[in-house]
């Protein structure tokens, strides 16, 4: 079984790539800029006795994504799972939103997911088998000041998940999303410590999640236990959105 995880050089993507390898998948590790970190993930997976290779591609760039899927097909011969994870956050209040940042967020967080889902579906359709997992965010269902752009992109991920699930169900492909709350990765480094303490108080479980928490949910969705589940958004936030 083969999985491709986008944005797998660090954070949640890295954890998903390694967790899927532990579940028996060979893994294509996508990254955008950090070749050395992606190579470390490949080495970790190989240590687990699975095959892995790193692929540089900006998911916002359709041609680069097409090239990556061609290379993955050549190297691995099949694709069973796509984890659409590569994403960016660039918080700004409405009047401070910058045009370049807005375009980049829409291009990576929305277009990038479509690019990869399209290429994955092309491969999976022929075998009438496959799973696509989109990493969304609790910000898709919870209003967080300053996250207008980010939450709009993640809302798009949720609606795309439902539509693609309906379109691809007759082709044997399931599409689900995981919507994490606060997960301790480098993405959270920009949040000041006093703000972090405030957020923890708002989480009923009283702690942030880990990348491993998200990876375990993704691995569960990829298992047979979830074969009849499609179009769902699983919120993983310690109760934050309740
Ligand atoms: P992160 O630590 O910032 O890592 C982002 C990863 O995405 C890196 O591997 C980066 O690769 C890659 N990436 C960024 N832009 C890319 C592009 N255009 N093409 C290919 N790869 C790209 O982020 P994270 O916290 O792990 O978040 C991963 C996903 O979870 C995102 O979709 C995010 O929205 C979602 N999420 C995170 C949290 C959280 O609290 N952390 C909560 C909810 C949802 P390079 O380093 O190689 O450039």
Short mmCIF file of N, CA and C in Angstrom, two decimals, residues 105-172:
data_model
loop_
_atom_site.label_atom_id
_atom_site.label_comp_id
_atom_site.label_asym_id
_atom_site.label_seq_id
_atom_site.Cartn_x
_atom_site.Cartn_y
_atom_site.Cartn_z
N UNK A 105 -2.48 32.08 0.30
CA UNK A 105 -3.30 31.20 1.15
C UNK A 105 -4.34 30.47 0.31
N UNK A 106 -5.02 31.20 -0.59
CA UNK A 106 -6.03 30.54 -1.42
C UNK A 106 -5.38 29.52 -2.34
N UNK A 107 -4.21 29.88 -2.88
CA UNK A 107 -3.53 28.98 -3.84
C UNK A 107 -3.07 27.68 -3.17
N UNK A 108 -2.52 27.78 -1.96
CA UNK A 108 -2.01 26.57 -1.30
C UNK A 108 -3.14 25.81 -0.61
N UNK A 109 -3.94 26.52 0.20
CA UNK A 109 -4.91 25.83 1.05
C UNK A 109 -6.14 25.33 0.29
N UNK A 110 -6.45 25.95 -0.85
CA UNK A 110 -7.62 25.47 -1.63
C UNK A 110 -7.16 24.85 -2.95
N UNK A 111 -6.52 25.66 -3.79
CA UNK A 111 -6.14 25.11 -5.11
C UNK A 111 -5.22 23.91 -4.97
N UNK A 112 -4.28 24.00 -4.02
CA UNK A 112 -3.34 22.90 -3.81
C UNK A 112 -4.06 21.59 -3.49
N UNK A 113 -5.12 21.69 -2.68
CA UNK A 113 -5.87 20.48 -2.31
C UNK A 113 -6.59 19.90 -3.54
N UNK A 114 -7.14 20.80 -4.38
CA UNK A 114 -7.80 20.33 -5.61
C UNK A 114 -6.79 19.69 -6.56
N UNK A 115 -5.64 20.35 -6.72
CA UNK A 115 -4.62 19.80 -7.63
C UNK A 115 -4.28 18.36 -7.25
N UNK A 116 -4.01 18.17 -5.96
CA UNK A 116 -3.56 16.84 -5.52
C UNK A 116 -4.71 15.83 -5.54
N UNK A 117 -5.92 16.27 -5.14
CA UNK A 117 -7.07 15.34 -5.16
C UNK A 117 -7.34 14.88 -6.58
N UNK A 118 -7.23 15.81 -7.53
CA UNK A 118 -7.49 15.47 -8.94
C UNK A 118 -6.50 14.42 -9.45
N UNK A 119 -5.23 14.67 -9.18
CA UNK A 119 -4.20 13.72 -9.63
C UNK A 119 -4.34 12.37 -8.94
N UNK A 120 -4.65 12.40 -7.64
CA UNK A 120 -4.81 11.15 -6.89
C UNK A 120 -6.02 10.37 -7.42
N UNK A 121 -7.13 11.08 -7.65
CA UNK A 121 -8.34 10.41 -8.12
C UNK A 121 -8.08 9.73 -9.47
N UNK A 122 -7.31 10.40 -10.32
CA UNK A 122 -6.99 9.80 -11.63
C UNK A 122 -6.32 8.44 -11.45
N UNK A 123 -5.41 8.36 -10.48
CA UNK A 123 -4.70 7.10 -10.24
C UNK A 123 -5.62 6.08 -9.57
N UNK A 124 -6.42 6.54 -8.60
CA UNK A 124 -7.23 5.63 -7.79
C UNK A 124 -8.43 5.07 -8.56
N UNK A 125 -8.98 5.87 -9.46
CA UNK A 125 -10.19 5.46 -10.19
C UNK A 125 -10.01 4.16 -10.94
N UNK A 126 -8.82 4.01 -11.54
CA UNK A 126 -8.60 2.82 -12.37
C UNK A 126 -8.68 1.54 -11.53
N UNK A 127 -8.33 1.67 -10.22
CA UNK A 127 -8.38 0.49 -9.34
C UNK A 127 -9.65 0.43 -8.52
N UNK A 128 -10.50 1.47 -8.66
CA UNK A 128 -11.74 1.57 -7.88
C UNK A 128 -11.46 1.43 -6.38
N UNK A 129 -10.40 2.07 -5.95
CA UNK A 129 -9.99 1.95 -4.55
C UNK A 129 -9.10 3.11 -4.18
N UNK A 130 -9.39 3.73 -3.05
CA UNK A 130 -8.49 4.80 -2.58
C UNK A 130 -9.14 5.62 -1.47
N UNK A 131 -8.29 6.32 -0.73
CA UNK A 131 -8.78 7.18 0.34
C UNK A 131 -8.08 8.53 0.24
N UNK A 132 -8.86 9.59 0.32
CA UNK A 132 -8.30 10.94 0.35
C UNK A 132 -8.67 11.55 1.70
N UNK A 133 -7.65 12.01 2.42
CA UNK A 133 -7.88 12.64 3.72
C UNK A 133 -7.42 14.10 3.60
N UNK A 134 -8.32 15.02 3.83
CA UNK A 134 -7.98 16.45 3.78
C UNK A 134 -7.79 16.97 5.19
N UNK A 135 -6.66 17.64 5.43
CA UNK A 135 -6.48 18.26 6.75
C UNK A 135 -7.12 19.65 6.72
N UNK A 136 -8.18 19.78 7.49
CA UNK A 136 -8.89 21.05 7.60
C UNK A 136 -8.43 21.72 8.89
N UNK A 137 -9.33 22.40 9.58
CA UNK A 137 -8.99 23.03 10.87
C UNK A 137 -10.28 23.33 11.61
N UNK A 138 -10.18 23.37 12.93
CA UNK A 138 -11.35 23.75 13.72
C UNK A 138 -11.77 25.18 13.36
N UNK A 139 -10.83 25.96 12.81
CA UNK A 139 -11.17 27.33 12.38
C UNK A 139 -12.21 27.33 11.26
N UNK A 140 -12.47 26.17 10.67
CA UNK A 140 -13.52 26.10 9.63
C UNK A 140 -14.91 26.18 10.24
N UNK A 141 -15.01 25.86 11.53
CA UNK A 141 -16.33 25.85 12.18
C UNK A 141 -16.40 26.79 13.39
N UNK A 142 -15.26 27.40 13.71
CA UNK A 142 -15.18 28.24 14.90
C UNK A 142 -14.59 29.59 14.47
N UNK A 143 -15.29 30.68 14.79
CA UNK A 143 -14.77 31.99 14.37
C UNK A 143 -13.62 32.41 15.29
N UNK A 144 -12.47 32.62 14.70
CA UNK A 144 -11.30 33.09 15.46
C UNK A 144 -10.88 34.44 14.85
N UNK A 145 -10.88 35.49 15.67
CA UNK A 145 -10.52 36.82 15.13
C UNK A 145 -9.14 36.77 14.50
N UNK A 146 -9.02 37.39 13.35
CA UNK A 146 -7.74 37.45 12.65
C UNK A 146 -7.54 36.27 11.71
N UNK A 147 -8.47 35.32 11.73
CA UNK A 147 -8.28 34.14 10.87
C UNK A 147 -9.33 34.08 9.75
N UNK A 148 -9.79 35.25 9.31
CA UNK A 148 -10.81 35.28 8.25
C UNK A 148 -10.38 34.49 7.02
N UNK A 149 -9.17 34.75 6.55
CA UNK A 149 -8.70 34.09 5.32
C UNK A 149 -8.50 32.60 5.57
N UNK A 150 -7.79 32.31 6.66
CA UNK A 150 -7.50 30.90 6.97
C UNK A 150 -8.79 30.10 7.14
N UNK A 151 -9.75 30.65 7.91
CA UNK A 151 -10.98 29.88 8.15
C UNK A 151 -11.79 29.73 6.86
N UNK A 152 -11.74 30.74 5.98
CA UNK A 152 -12.45 30.62 4.70
C UNK A 152 -11.84 29.48 3.88
N UNK A 153 -10.50 29.38 3.91
CA UNK A 153 -9.87 28.29 3.13
C UNK A 153 -10.23 26.94 3.72
N UNK A 154 -10.32 26.86 5.06
CA UNK A 154 -10.61 25.56 5.68
C UNK A 154 -12.10 25.23 5.55
N UNK A 155 -12.96 26.27 5.51
CA UNK A 155 -14.37 26.02 5.20
C UNK A 155 -14.51 25.43 3.81
N UNK A 156 -13.67 25.95 2.89
CA UNK A 156 -13.67 25.42 1.53
C UNK A 156 -13.23 23.95 1.53
N UNK A 157 -12.27 23.63 2.39
CA UNK A 157 -11.81 22.23 2.47
C UNK A 157 -12.96 21.33 2.91
N UNK A 158 -13.76 21.79 3.88
CA UNK A 158 -14.88 20.96 4.35
C UNK A 158 -15.91 20.75 3.24
N UNK A 159 -16.25 21.83 2.51
CA UNK A 159 -17.28 21.65 1.49
C UNK A 159 -16.74 20.85 0.30
N UNK A 160 -15.46 21.04 0.01
CA UNK A 160 -14.84 20.23 -1.05
C UNK A 160 -14.85 18.75 -0.67
N UNK A 161 -14.64 18.48 0.61
CA UNK A 161 -14.62 17.09 1.09
C UNK A 161 -15.96 16.42 0.83
N UNK A 162 -17.06 17.12 1.15
CA UNK A 162 -18.39 16.54 0.95
C UNK A 162 -18.68 16.31 -0.53
N UNK A 163 -18.36 17.32 -1.35
CA UNK A 163 -18.67 17.20 -2.79
C UNK A 163 -17.84 16.10 -3.45
N UNK A 164 -16.54 16.10 -3.16
CA UNK A 164 -15.69 15.08 -3.78
C UNK A 164 -16.07 13.68 -3.29
N UNK A 165 -16.50 13.60 -2.02
CA UNK A 165 -16.92 12.29 -1.50
C UNK A 165 -18.09 11.75 -2.31
N UNK A 166 -19.04 12.64 -2.62
CA UNK A 166 -20.22 12.21 -3.39
C UNK A 166 -19.82 11.83 -4.82
N UNK A 167 -18.95 12.66 -5.42
CA UNK A 167 -18.52 12.39 -6.80
C UNK A 167 -17.73 11.10 -6.92
N UNK A 168 -16.89 10.84 -5.91
CA UNK A 168 -15.94 9.72 -6.05
C UNK A 168 -16.42 8.42 -5.42
N UNK A 169 -17.52 8.47 -4.66
CA UNK A 169 -18.02 7.24 -4.01
C UNK A 169 -18.28 6.12 -5.02
N UNK A 170 -18.92 6.42 -6.16
CA UNK A 170 -19.15 5.32 -7.12
C UNK A 170 -17.85 4.77 -7.70
N UNK A 171 -16.76 5.50 -7.53
CA UNK A 171 -15.45 5.06 -8.05
C UNK A 171 -14.64 4.33 -6.99
N UNK A 172 -15.26 4.07 -5.84
CA UNK A 172 -14.57 3.31 -4.79
C UNK A 172 -13.59 4.14 -3.97
#
